[in-house]
């Protein structure tokens, strides 16, 4: 049972434009959501997170939006840069849970 | 600041051989520790996690085991490797109840031949 889903395995975006990565979840207990970025042959790096008490969190070029009623979150990157080319994982957890549940990832390619 | 180390970076092992991957964390105490595997083209699968010395929770029944002999040391082992054990193994730590964020090591690429 895939509780966190990233339905787009890949996405290509022109440099300078906005990249939008999507994530859906099914477990209504999830109350904290994270995005990670992963380059090949490296460990994922934490990018940005959001608590369920918020619907938006911004950090520089990265903004995460949460729509609790739709059980949907998205990561916006603007403007997109070549160094943003990587696999992006969405993850979720809930209070008292030591574990993160990860999506299957979206490979973002920024076209120069 | 905290750092996490994993070794070796790459490993090629024959089927049936044993495995030992080690992970250590510096700059923090009582971390939660995690082992993940990323198979080719797949997401991150949680294998084991530990909230303290000697406390191991297994997420997926399989050919692997984990141990935590010291507070900041986490070891992934196998007595006999299978071809299906090939993958990219990642260790991660988190501050535990303080924060949800997990921080990953550089990973070990294991190829079983």
Coordinates of C-alpha atoms in Angstrom, one line a residue:
Chain A
X1 CA 0.0 0.0 0.0
X2 CA 1.7 3.1 -1.2
X3 CA 0.7 5.8 1.3
X4 CA 2.7 8.5 -0.4
X5 CA 2.5 8.8 -4.2
X6 CA 4.5 10.7 -6.7
X7 CA 2.7 9.9 -9.9
X8 CA 5.1 11.7 -12.3
X9 CA 8.3 9.7 -12.6
X10 CA 9.9 12.4 -14.6
X11 CA 9.6 16.1 -15.4
X12 CA 11.5 18.4 -17.8
X13 CA 11.5 22.2 -17.4
X14 CA 13.3 25.0 -19.2
X15 CA 15.9 26.8 -17.2
X16 CA 14.4 30.0 -15.6
X17 CA 10.8 28.6 -15.6
X18 CA 8.9 27.2 -12.7
X19 CA 9.2 23.5 -11.7
X20 CA 6.2 22.0 -10.0
X21 CA 6.5 18.6 -8.4
X22 CA 3.4 16.9 -7.0
X23 CA 2.8 14.4 -4.2
X24 CA -0.4 12.8 -2.9
X25 CA -0.9 10.9 0.3
X26 CA -3.7 8.6 1.6
X27 CA -3.0 8.4 5.4
X28 CA -5.0 11.2 7.1
X29 CA -2.8 10.8 10.2
X30 CA 0.1 12.4 8.4
X31 CA 0.8 15.8 9.8
X32 CA 4.3 16.7 8.6
X33 CA 5.6 16.6 5.1
X34 CA 9.1 16.9 3.7
X35 CA 10.9 17.2 0.4
X36 CA 14.3 15.7 -0.3
X37 CA 16.6 16.1 -3.3
X38 CA 18.9 13.4 -4.4
X39 CA 21.8 13.3 -6.9
X40 CA 22.9 10.0 -8.4
X41 CA 25.2 8.0 -6.1
X42 CA 24.6 10.4 -3.1
X43 CA 22.4 10.4 -0.1
X44 CA 19.2 12.5 -0.2
X45 CA 19.4 16.0 1.2
X46 CA 16.6 17.7 3.1
X47 CA 15.1 20.6 1.2
X48 CA 12.0 21.9 2.9
X49 CA 9.2 20.8 5.1
X50 CA 5.7 21.8 6.1
X51 CA 3.5 21.1 9.1
X52 CA -0.2 20.4 8.6
X53 CA -1.1 23.6 10.6
X54 CA 0.3 25.6 7.6
X55 CA -0.7 25.6 3.9
X56 CA 2.5 27.2 2.6
X57 CA 6.2 27.3 3.5
X58 CA 8.8 29.2 1.6
X59 CA 12.6 29.0 1.6
X60 CA 14.4 31.0 -1.1
X61 CA 13.5 29.5 -4.5
X62 CA 11.6 26.6 -2.9
X63 CA 8.0 26.8 -1.8
X64 CA 5.9 23.9 -0.6
X65 CA 2.1 24.1 -0.7
X66 CA -0.2 21.8 1.3
X67 CA -3.8 21.1 0.5
X68 CA -5.1 18.9 3.4
X69 CA -8.6 18.4 2.0
X70 CA -7.2 17.0 -1.2
X71 CA -4.3 15.2 0.6
X72 CA -2.0 16.8 -1.8
X73 CA 1.3 18.8 -1.6
X74 CA 3.5 20.4 -4.2
X75 CA 7.0 21.8 -4.4
X76 CA 7.5 24.8 -6.5
X77 CA 11.0 25.8 -7.6
X78 CA 11.4 29.2 -9.2
X79 CA 13.4 30.1 -11.1
X80 CA 14.7 26.6 -12.1
X81 CA 18.4 26.2 -12.4
X82 CA 20.5 23.5 -14.0
X83 CA 21.7 22.4 -10.5
X84 CA 18.1 21.6 -9.7
X85 CA 18.3 18.5 -11.9
X86 CA 17.9 15.6 -9.5
X87 CA 15.4 13.2 -8.1
X88 CA 13.0 14.7 -5.7
X89 CA 11.3 12.6 -3.0
X90 CA 8.3 13.6 -1.0
X91 CA 8.0 12.1 2.5
X92 CA 5.4 12.2 5.3
X93 CA 5.2 11.4 9.0
X94 CA 2.9 11.9 12.0
X95 CA 3.3 12.9 15.6
X96 CA 4.9 10.1 17.6
X97 CA 6.1 8.2 14.6
X98 CA 9.9 7.9 14.3
X99 CA 9.6 6.9 10.6
X100 CA 9.2 8.7 7.3
X101 CA 7.1 7.3 4.5
X102 CA 8.7 8.2 1.1
X103 CA 7.2 8.5 -2.3
X104 CA 8.9 6.8 -5.3
X105 CA 10.5 10.1 -6.5
X106 CA 10.3 12.4 -9.5
X107 CA 13.3 12.9 -11.7
X108 CA 13.5 16.6 -12.6
X109 CA 15.6 17.7 -15.6
X110 CA 16.3 21.3 -16.2
X111 CA 16.9 22.1 -19.8
X112 CA 19.5 24.9 -20.4
Chain B
X1 CA 27.8 20.2 13.5
X2 CA 26.6 16.7 12.9
X3 CA 28.1 14.4 10.3
X4 CA 27.2 10.9 9.2
X5 CA 29.7 8.4 7.7
X6 CA 29.1 5.3 5.8
X7 CA 31.5 2.8 4.4
X8 CA 32.4 1.3 2.1
X9 CA 31.2 3.6 -0.7
X10 CA 31.1 0.7 -3.2
X11 CA 31.1 -3.1 -2.7
X12 CA 31.0 -6.0 -5.0
X13 CA 30.3 -9.3 -3.3
X14 CA 29.5 -12.8 -4.6
X15 CA 26.2 -14.5 -3.9
X16 CA 26.4 -16.4 -0.6
X17 CA 29.0 -14.2 0.9
X18 CA 28.5 -12.2 4.2
X19 CA 27.9 -8.5 4.4
X20 CA 28.7 -5.8 6.9
X21 CA 28.0 -2.1 6.3
X22 CA 28.8 0.4 8.9
X23 CA 27.3 3.8 9.7
X24 CA 28.5 6.2 12.4
X25 CA 27.1 9.6 13.4
X26 CA 29.2 12.4 15.0
X27 CA 28.1 15.5 16.9
X28 CA 24.9 14.3 18.4
X29 CA 23.7 12.0 21.1
X30 CA 20.8 9.5 21.2
X31 CA 19.9 9.8 17.6
X32 CA 17.4 7.7 15.9
X33 CA 19.2 5.6 13.2
X34 CA 17.8 4.2 10.0
X35 CA 18.8 1.9 7.1
X36 CA 17.2 2.3 3.7
X37 CA 17.7 0.6 0.4
X38 CA 17.1 2.2 -3.0
X39 CA 16.8 -0.5 -5.7
X40 CA 17.4 0.6 -9.3
X41 CA 14.7 2.9 -10.4
X42 CA 12.8 2.6 -7.1
X43 CA 12.0 4.8 -4.1
X44 CA 13.5 4.6 -0.7
X45 CA 12.6 1.5 1.3
X46 CA 13.0 1.5 5.0
X47 CA 14.7 -1.6 6.2
X48 CA 15.5 -1.1 9.9
X49 CA 15.4 1.7 12.4
X50 CA 16.6 2.1 16.0
X51 CA 15.7 4.5 18.7
X52 CA 18.4 3.3 21.1
X53 CA 21.3 0.9 21.7
X54 CA 20.2 -2.6 21.1
X55 CA 16.7 -1.5 20.0
X56 CA 16.1 -2.6 16.4
X57 CA 12.8 -2.5 14.5
X58 CA 12.6 -4.4 11.2
X59 CA 10.3 -3.1 8.5
X60 CA 10.7 -5.7 5.8
X61 CA 11.4 -9.4 6.5
X62 CA 14.4 -10.3 4.4
X63 CA 17.9 -11.6 4.3
X64 CA 19.3 -8.7 6.3
X65 CA 19.8 -7.8 9.9
X66 CA 20.8 -4.7 11.8
X67 CA 22.6 -4.0 15.1
X68 CA 23.3 -1.0 17.2
X69 CA 26.3 -1.8 19.4
X70 CA 26.9 1.8 20.4
X71 CA 24.8 5.0 20.6
X72 CA 26.1 6.4 17.3
X73 CA 26.9 3.2 15.4
X74 CA 24.5 1.3 13.2
X75 CA 25.5 -1.9 11.3
X76 CA 23.7 -3.7 8.5
X77 CA 24.6 -7.3 8.0
X78 CA 23.8 -10.5 6.1
X79 CA 25.1 -14.0 6.6
X80 CA 24.5 -15.0 2.9
X81 CA 23.9 -12.4 0.2
X82 CA 21.3 -12.9 -2.5
X83 CA 21.3 -11.3 -6.0
X84 CA 18.2 -9.4 -4.9
X85 CA 20.2 -7.7 -2.2
X86 CA 21.9 -5.5 -4.8
X87 CA 21.1 -1.8 -4.4
X88 CA 22.1 1.5 -2.9
X89 CA 22.1 1.4 0.9
X90 CA 21.6 4.5 2.9
X91 CA 22.0 5.2 6.5
X92 CA 20.2 8.2 8.1
X93 CA 19.8 9.8 11.5
X94 CA 17.3 12.0 13.1
X95 CA 17.2 13.9 16.4
X96 CA 14.3 11.7 17.4
X97 CA 11.3 13.3 19.0
X98 CA 12.8 16.8 18.6
X99 CA 12.4 16.8 14.8
X100 CA 11.0 14.8 11.9
X101 CA 13.8 15.5 9.6
X102 CA 16.2 12.7 8.7
X103 CA 19.7 13.3 7.5
X104 CA 21.3 10.8 5.1
X105 CA 24.8 9.5 4.7
X106 CA 26.5 9.2 1.3
X107 CA 25.4 5.7 0.7
X108 CA 26.9 2.3 -0.3
X109 CA 26.5 0.9 -3.7
X110 CA 26.3 -2.9 -3.3
X111 CA 26.5 -5.2 -6.3
X112 CA 25.9 -8.9 -5.7
X113 CA 27.3 -11.1 -8.5

